Coordinates of N, CA, C and O in Angstrom, one line a residue:
M1 N 70.2 -49.0 87.2 CA 69.7 -49.3 86.2 C 68.9 -48.5 85.5 O 68.4 -47.7 86.0
T2 N 68.5 -48.8 84.6 CA 67.5 -47.5 83.6 C 67.0 -48.1 82.7 O 66.4 -49.5 83.1
F3 N 65.6 -47.4 83.3 CA 64.3 -48.6 82.8 C 63.8 -47.7 81.7 O 63.8 -46.6 80.4
V4 N 63.3 -49.1 80.1 CA 62.7 -48.6 79.4 C 60.8 -49.0 79.0 O 61.1 -50.3 79.6
T5 N 60.4 -47.7 78.9 CA 58.6 -48.1 79.0 C 58.8 -48.0 77.8 O 58.6 -47.2 76.8
K6 N 57.8 -49.2 77.2 CA 57.6 -49.2 75.6 C 55.8 -49.2 75.4 O 55.2 -49.7 76.5
L7 N 55.7 -48.2 75.1 CA 54.3 -48.0 74.4 C 53.7 -48.8 73.0 O 54.5 -48.2 72.1
D8 N 52.9 -49.1 72.9 CA 52.2 -50.1 72.1 C 50.7 -49.4 71.9 O 50.0 -49.2 72.7
F9 N 50.6 -48.7 70.4 CA 49.1 -48.3 70.4 C 48.3 -48.7 69.2 O 49.2 -49.4 67.9
A10 N 47.4 -49.0 69.3 CA 46.8 -49.5 68.2 C 45.0 -48.7 68.1 O 44.5 -49.2 69.1
S11 N 44.3 -48.4 67.1 CA 43.2 -48.0 66.6 C 42.1 -47.6 65.4 O 43.9 -48.3 64.5
G12 N 41.7 -48.2 65.4 CA 41.1 -47.9 63.6 C 40.7 -46.5 63.4 O 40.1 -45.9 62.7
D13 N 41.1 -45.8 64.3 CA 41.1 -44.7 63.9 C 42.1 -43.8 63.6 O 43.1 -43.5 64.9
R14 N 42.8 -43.9 62.5 CA 44.4 -43.6 62.3 C 44.0 -41.9 62.5 O 45.2 -41.8 63.2
D15 N 43.5 -41.3 62.2 CA 44.1 -39.1 62.6 C 44.1 -39.5 63.6 O 44.8 -38.6 64.6
V16 N 43.2 -40.4 64.7 CA 43.3 -39.7 66.7 C 44.5 -40.4 66.9 O 45.0 -39.7 67.7
L17 N 44.5 -41.7 66.2 CA 46.1 -42.3 66.7 C 47.7 -41.7 66.0 O 48.3 -41.0 67.4
V18 N 47.4 -41.2 65.0 CA 48.7 -40.2 64.4 C 48.6 -39.3 65.7 O 49.2 -38.6 65.6
E19 N 47.7 -38.1 65.5 CA 47.6 -36.8 66.0 C 47.4 -37.6 68.2 O 49.0 -36.6 68.5
T20 N 47.4 -38.1 68.4 CA 47.5 -38.6 69.9 C 48.9 -39.1 70.3 O 49.8 -38.6 71.2
V21 N 49.6 -39.8 69.3 CA 51.1 -39.9 69.7 C 51.9 -38.9 69.4 O 52.9 -39.1 69.6
Q22 N 51.4 -38.1 68.1 CA 52.6 -37.1 67.8 C 53.1 -35.9 69.0 O 53.8 -35.5 69.6
E23 N 51.5 -35.7 69.8 CA 50.9 -34.8 70.7 C 52.2 -35.7 72.0 O 52.9 -34.4 72.6
L24 N 51.9 -37.1 71.8 CA 52.6 -37.5 73.4 C 54.2 -37.4 73.2 O 55.3 -37.0 74.1
K25 N 54.9 -37.1 71.7 CA 56.0 -37.1 71.3 C 56.3 -35.9 71.8 O 57.8 -35.6 72.4
E26 N 55.5 -35.2 71.5 CA 55.6 -33.4 71.3 C 56.4 -33.0 72.8 O 57.5 -32.4 73.7
T27 N 55.4 -33.5 73.7 CA 55.1 -33.5 74.9 C 56.1 -33.6 76.4 O 57.3 -33.6 76.7
L28 N 56.8 -35.3 75.2 CA 58.3 -36.0 75.6 C 59.1 -35.3 75.6 O 60.3 -35.3 76.4
E29 N 60.0 -34.4 74.3 CA 60.3 -33.9 74.3 C 60.7 -32.7 74.5 O 61.3 -32.3 75.6
R30 N 59.9 -32.2 75.0 CA 59.5 -30.5 75.9 C 59.9 -30.9 77.6 O 60.7 -30.1 77.8
K31 N 59.4 -31.9 78.2 CA 60.0 -32.4 78.9 C 61.6 -32.9 79.2 O 61.6 -32.7 80.3
G32 N 62.4 -33.0 78.3 CA 63.4 -33.6 78.3 C 63.7 -34.8 78.1 O 64.8 -35.8 78.5
A33 N 62.5 -36.4 77.9 CA 62.9 -37.3 77.8 C 63.3 -37.9 76.6 O 63.1 -37.4 75.8
E34 N 64.1 -38.6 76.7 CA 64.8 -39.3 75.6 C 63.8 -40.3 75.1 O 63.1 -41.1 75.4
C35 N 63.1 -40.2 73.8 CA 62.1 -41.5 73.1 C 63.0 -41.4 71.8 O 63.2 -40.5 71.3
K36 N 62.0 -42.8 71.7 CA 62.7 -43.3 70.5 C 60.9 -43.6 69.8 O 60.3 -44.1 70.4
G37 N 61.1 -43.3 68.7 CA 59.3 -43.5 67.8 C 58.7 -42.3 67.7 O 59.7 -41.2 67.9
P38 N 57.6 -42.0 67.1 CA 56.7 -43.3 67.1 C 56.9 -43.8 65.6 O 57.8 -43.5 64.8
H39 N 57.0 -45.4 65.7 CA 57.0 -45.8 65.0 C 55.9 -46.8 64.0 O 55.2 -47.5 65.3
A40 N 56.2 -46.6 63.0 CA 54.7 -47.0 62.5 C 54.7 -48.6 61.8 O 55.7 -49.1 61.4
S41 N 53.4 -49.1 62.5 CA 53.6 -50.8 61.9 C 52.9 -51.0 60.5 O 51.9 -50.4 60.4
P42 N 52.5 -51.9 59.6 CA 51.9 -52.0 58.2 C 49.8 -52.5 59.4 O 49.9 -52.6 60.0
S43 N 49.6 -51.6 58.3 CA 48.5 -51.7 59.1 C 47.5 -53.0 59.0 O 48.0 -53.8 57.8
E44 N 46.5 -53.6 59.8 CA 46.1 -54.7 59.6 C 44.6 -54.7 59.0 O 43.5 -54.2 59.9
R45 N 44.5 -55.8 57.7 CA 42.8 -55.7 58.1 C 41.9 -56.9 58.8 O 42.9 -58.3 58.6
V46 N 41.3 -56.3 59.6 CA 40.5 -57.5 60.9 C 38.9 -57.9 60.0 O 38.4 -56.9 59.5
T47 N 38.9 -58.6 59.7 CA 37.1 -59.1 59.3 C 36.8 -59.7 60.6 O 36.9 -60.6 61.2
V48 N 35.3 -59.2 61.0 CA 33.9 -60.1 61.8 C 32.9 -60.4 60.8 O 32.4 -59.6 59.9
P49 N 32.8 -61.9 61.2 CA 31.8 -62.0 60.4 C 30.7 -61.4 61.4 O 30.4 -61.4 62.6
L50 N 29.2 -61.4 60.7 CA 28.0 -60.8 61.7 C 26.6 -62.0 60.8 O 26.5 -62.4 59.5
Y51 N 26.3 -62.7 61.5 CA 25.1 -63.2 61.7 C 24.2 -62.8 62.4 O 23.6 -61.9 63.2
K52 N 23.0 -63.0 61.6 CA 21.3 -62.6 61.6 C 20.8 -63.0 62.6 O 20.1 -62.0 63.4
D53 N 20.9 -64.3 63.5 CA 20.1 -64.7 64.4 C 21.2 -66.0 65.3 O 22.4 -66.2 65.0
L54 N 20.8 -66.1 66.6 CA 22.2 -67.2 66.7 C 22.2 -68.9 66.4 O 23.4 -69.6 66.4
A55 N 21.6 -68.9 65.4 CA 21.7 -70.2 64.7 C 22.8 -70.3 63.8 O 22.5 -69.0 62.9
P56 N 23.6 -71.1 63.1 CA 23.6 -70.7 62.0 C 23.2 -71.3 60.7 O 22.1 -71.9 60.5
G57 N 24.0 -70.3 59.8 CA 23.8 -70.3 58.7 C 23.6 -69.5 58.3 O 24.7 -68.4 57.6
D58 N 22.4 -68.1 58.4 CA 22.4 -67.0 57.9 C 23.4 -66.0 58.3 O 23.3 -65.4 59.7
E59 N 24.0 -65.1 57.3 CA 25.2 -64.3 57.6 C 24.7 -63.1 56.7 O 24.2 -63.1 55.5
F60 N 25.2 -61.8 57.5 CA 24.9 -60.9 57.0 C 27.0 -60.4 56.1 O 27.6 -61.2 56.6
S61 N 26.8 -59.4 55.0 CA 28.6 -59.5 54.8 C 29.2 -58.8 56.2 O 28.9 -57.9 56.7
P62 N 30.2 -59.3 56.0 CA 31.6 -59.6 57.0 C 31.7 -57.6 57.0 O 31.8 -57.3 56.6
W63 N 31.9 -57.5 58.4 CA 31.6 -56.1 58.7 C 33.7 -55.7 58.6 O 34.4 -57.3 59.4
R64 N 34.8 -54.7 57.9 CA 35.7 -55.3 57.1 C 36.2 -53.9 58.2 O 35.6 -52.8 57.8
Y65 N 37.5 -53.7 58.9 CA 38.1 -52.6 59.2 C 39.7 -52.6 58.8 O 40.3 -53.6 59.5
D66 N 40.6 -51.5 59.3 CA 41.8 -51.5 59.3 C 42.3 -51.4 60.8 O 41.5 -50.0 61.2
V67 N 43.0 -51.8 61.5 CA 43.5 -51.1 62.9 C 45.2 -51.2 62.6 O 45.2 -51.2 61.8
Y68 N 45.4 -49.8 62.8 CA 46.8 -49.0 62.7 C 47.5 -48.9 64.2 O 46.8 -48.4 65.4
R69 N 48.7 -49.3 64.6 CA 49.5 -49.5 65.0 C 50.4 -48.7 65.1 O 51.2 -48.3 63.9
R70 N 51.2 -48.1 66.2 CA 52.5 -47.5 66.3 C 52.7 -48.0 67.6 O 52.2 -48.3 68.4
S71 N 54.2 -47.5 67.5 CA 55.0 -47.8 69.3 C 56.1 -46.9 69.6 O 56.7 -45.8 68.5
M72 N 56.7 -46.5 70.8 CA 57.3 -45.8 70.9 C 58.4 -46.2 72.0 O 58.0 -47.4 72.5
E73 N 59.3 -45.6 73.0 CA 59.5 -45.9 73.9 C 60.7 -44.6 74.7 O 61.3 -44.1 73.9
I74 N 60.2 -45.2 76.3 CA 61.1 -43.5 76.6 C 62.2 -44.6 77.7 O 61.9 -45.0 78.4
H75 N 62.8 -43.8 77.5 CA 64.7 -44.2 78.0 C 64.7 -43.7 79.5 O 65.0 -41.9 79.0
G76 N 64.9 -44.4 80.5 CA 64.9 -43.1 82.2 C 63.5 -42.3 82.4 O 62.8 -43.2 81.6
A77 N 64.1 -41.2 82.8 CA 62.8 -40.4 82.9 C 61.4 -41.3 83.5 O 60.5 -41.2 83.4
D78 N 62.0 -41.8 84.8 CA 60.6 -42.4 84.9 C 59.3 -42.2 85.3 O 58.4 -42.5 85.1
D79 N 59.9 -40.8 86.2 CA 58.7 -39.7 86.5 C 57.3 -39.4 85.6 O 56.5 -39.4 85.7
I80 N 58.6 -39.1 84.5 CA 57.9 -38.3 82.9 C 57.1 -40.2 82.3 O 56.0 -40.2 81.8
A81 N 57.4 -40.9 82.8 CA 57.3 -42.0 81.9 C 55.6 -42.3 82.6 O 54.5 -43.0 82.0
R82 N 55.8 -42.4 84.2 CA 54.6 -42.8 84.9 C 53.2 -42.1 84.5 O 52.1 -41.9 84.4
D83 N 53.7 -41.0 84.6 CA 53.2 -39.9 83.9 C 52.2 -40.4 83.0 O 50.9 -39.8 82.6
V84 N 53.0 -40.4 82.1 CA 52.4 -40.7 80.0 C 51.4 -41.6 80.5 O 50.6 -41.9 80.1
V85 N 52.2 -42.9 80.7 CA 51.3 -44.2 81.4 C 49.7 -43.9 81.8 O 48.8 -44.8 81.7
G86 N 49.5 -43.1 83.1 CA 47.9 -42.8 83.7 C 47.6 -41.8 83.1 O 46.4 -41.7 83.8
R87 N 47.9 -41.2 81.6 CA 46.9 -40.7 81.2 C 46.3 -41.4 80.4 O 46.0 -42.4 79.7
D88 N 44.9 -40.6 80.6 CA 43.8 -40.5 80.0 C 43.9 -40.6 78.8 O 44.0 -39.4 77.3
F89 N 43.3 -41.8 77.6 CA 43.6 -41.8 76.1 C 42.4 -41.7 75.6 O 41.4 -42.2 76.2
P90 N 42.0 -41.7 74.0 CA 40.7 -41.5 73.4 C 40.7 -43.1 73.9 O 41.7 -43.7 73.4
D91 N 39.0 -42.9 73.8 CA 38.5 -44.2 74.0 C 38.6 -45.5 72.8 O 38.6 -46.4 72.9
S92 N 39.0 -44.9 71.5 CA 39.5 -45.6 70.6 C 40.9 -45.9 70.0 O 41.2 -46.5 69.6
I93 N 41.7 -46.0 71.0 CA 42.7 -46.4 71.1 C 43.2 -47.5 72.1 O 43.4 -46.9 73.5
H94 N 43.5 -48.2 71.7 CA 44.4 -49.1 72.9 C 46.0 -48.8 73.0 O 46.5 -48.8 72.4
V95 N 46.2 -49.0 74.5 CA 47.5 -49.1 74.8 C 47.7 -50.0 75.5 O 47.6 -50.1 76.5
E96 N 49.1 -50.1 75.5 CA 49.5 -51.2 76.2 C 50.7 -50.6 76.7 O 51.5 -50.5 75.3
V97 N 51.4 -51.7 77.8 CA 52.9 -51.0 78.2 C 53.1 -51.9 79.0 O 53.0 -52.4 79.3
E98 N 54.8 -51.9 78.2 CA 55.5 -53.3 79.2 C 57.1 -52.3 79.7 O 57.4 -51.0 78.7
V99 N 57.4 -52.8 80.9 CA 58.8 -52.2 81.1 C 59.3 -52.5 81.0 O 59.4 -53.9 82.2
D100 N 60.7 -52.6 80.9 CA 62.0 -53.8 80.9 C 63.2 -52.7 81.7 O 63.1 -51.4 81.8
Q101 N 64.0 -53.3 83.2 CA 64.7 -52.7 83.3 C 66.0 -53.0 82.7 O 66.6 -54.1 82.5
K102 N 67.1 -52.2 82.3 CA 68.8 -52.5 81.3 C 69.2 -51.8 82.6 O 69.7 -51.2 83.0
K103 N 70.5 -52.9 82.5 CA 71.3 -53.0 82.9 C 72.0 -52.3 82.2 O 72.9 -52.2 81.0
P104 N 73.5 -51.6 83.3 CA 74.7 -50.8 82.4 C 75.8 -51.9 81.8 O 75.9 -52.9 82.8
L105 N 76.1 -52.0 80.6 CA 76.7 -52.8 80.2 C 78.6 -52.8 81.0 O 78.7 -51.8 81.6
G106 N 79.0 -53.8 81.6 CA 80.0 -54.2 82.0 C 79.9 -54.1 83.5 O 81.0 -54.3 84.2
H107 N 78.6 -54.3 83.6 CA 78.2 -54.5 85.2 C 78.0 -55.7 85.6 O 76.8 -56.8 84.9
R108 N 78.8 -56.8 86.3 CA 77.8 -58.6 86.9 C 77.0 -58.0 87.8 O 77.5 -57.6 88.5
R109 N 76.4 -59.0 88.0 CA 75.9 -59.6 89.1 C 75.9 -60.3 90.1 O 76.0 -61.6 89.5
D110 N 76.5 -60.1 91.2 CA 77.1 -61.0 92.0 C 76.2 -61.9 92.9 O 75.6 -61.7 93.6

């Protein structure tokens, strides 16, 4: 059975995100891992209300920022994927990891 490690990255700092994901892609290719991506998703505009105090009413102008997203998949290469997941990413990047187990076509489970 083959494992597919899916990585989703999100950050408000587009430059750091692009640089980090590109460096990761180059590392995976250099180590011979099969990698799909990075795939970019449209940025998301986030609005956060800011209040002057705990009582309702007085508000500052809301804080607005963009969140940028990239995703990648590592097929097989479990040891390399494990190293990637254990890596220290910049604090400005949120990383989510999902591992799927894929069965070869034509095999039945009895």
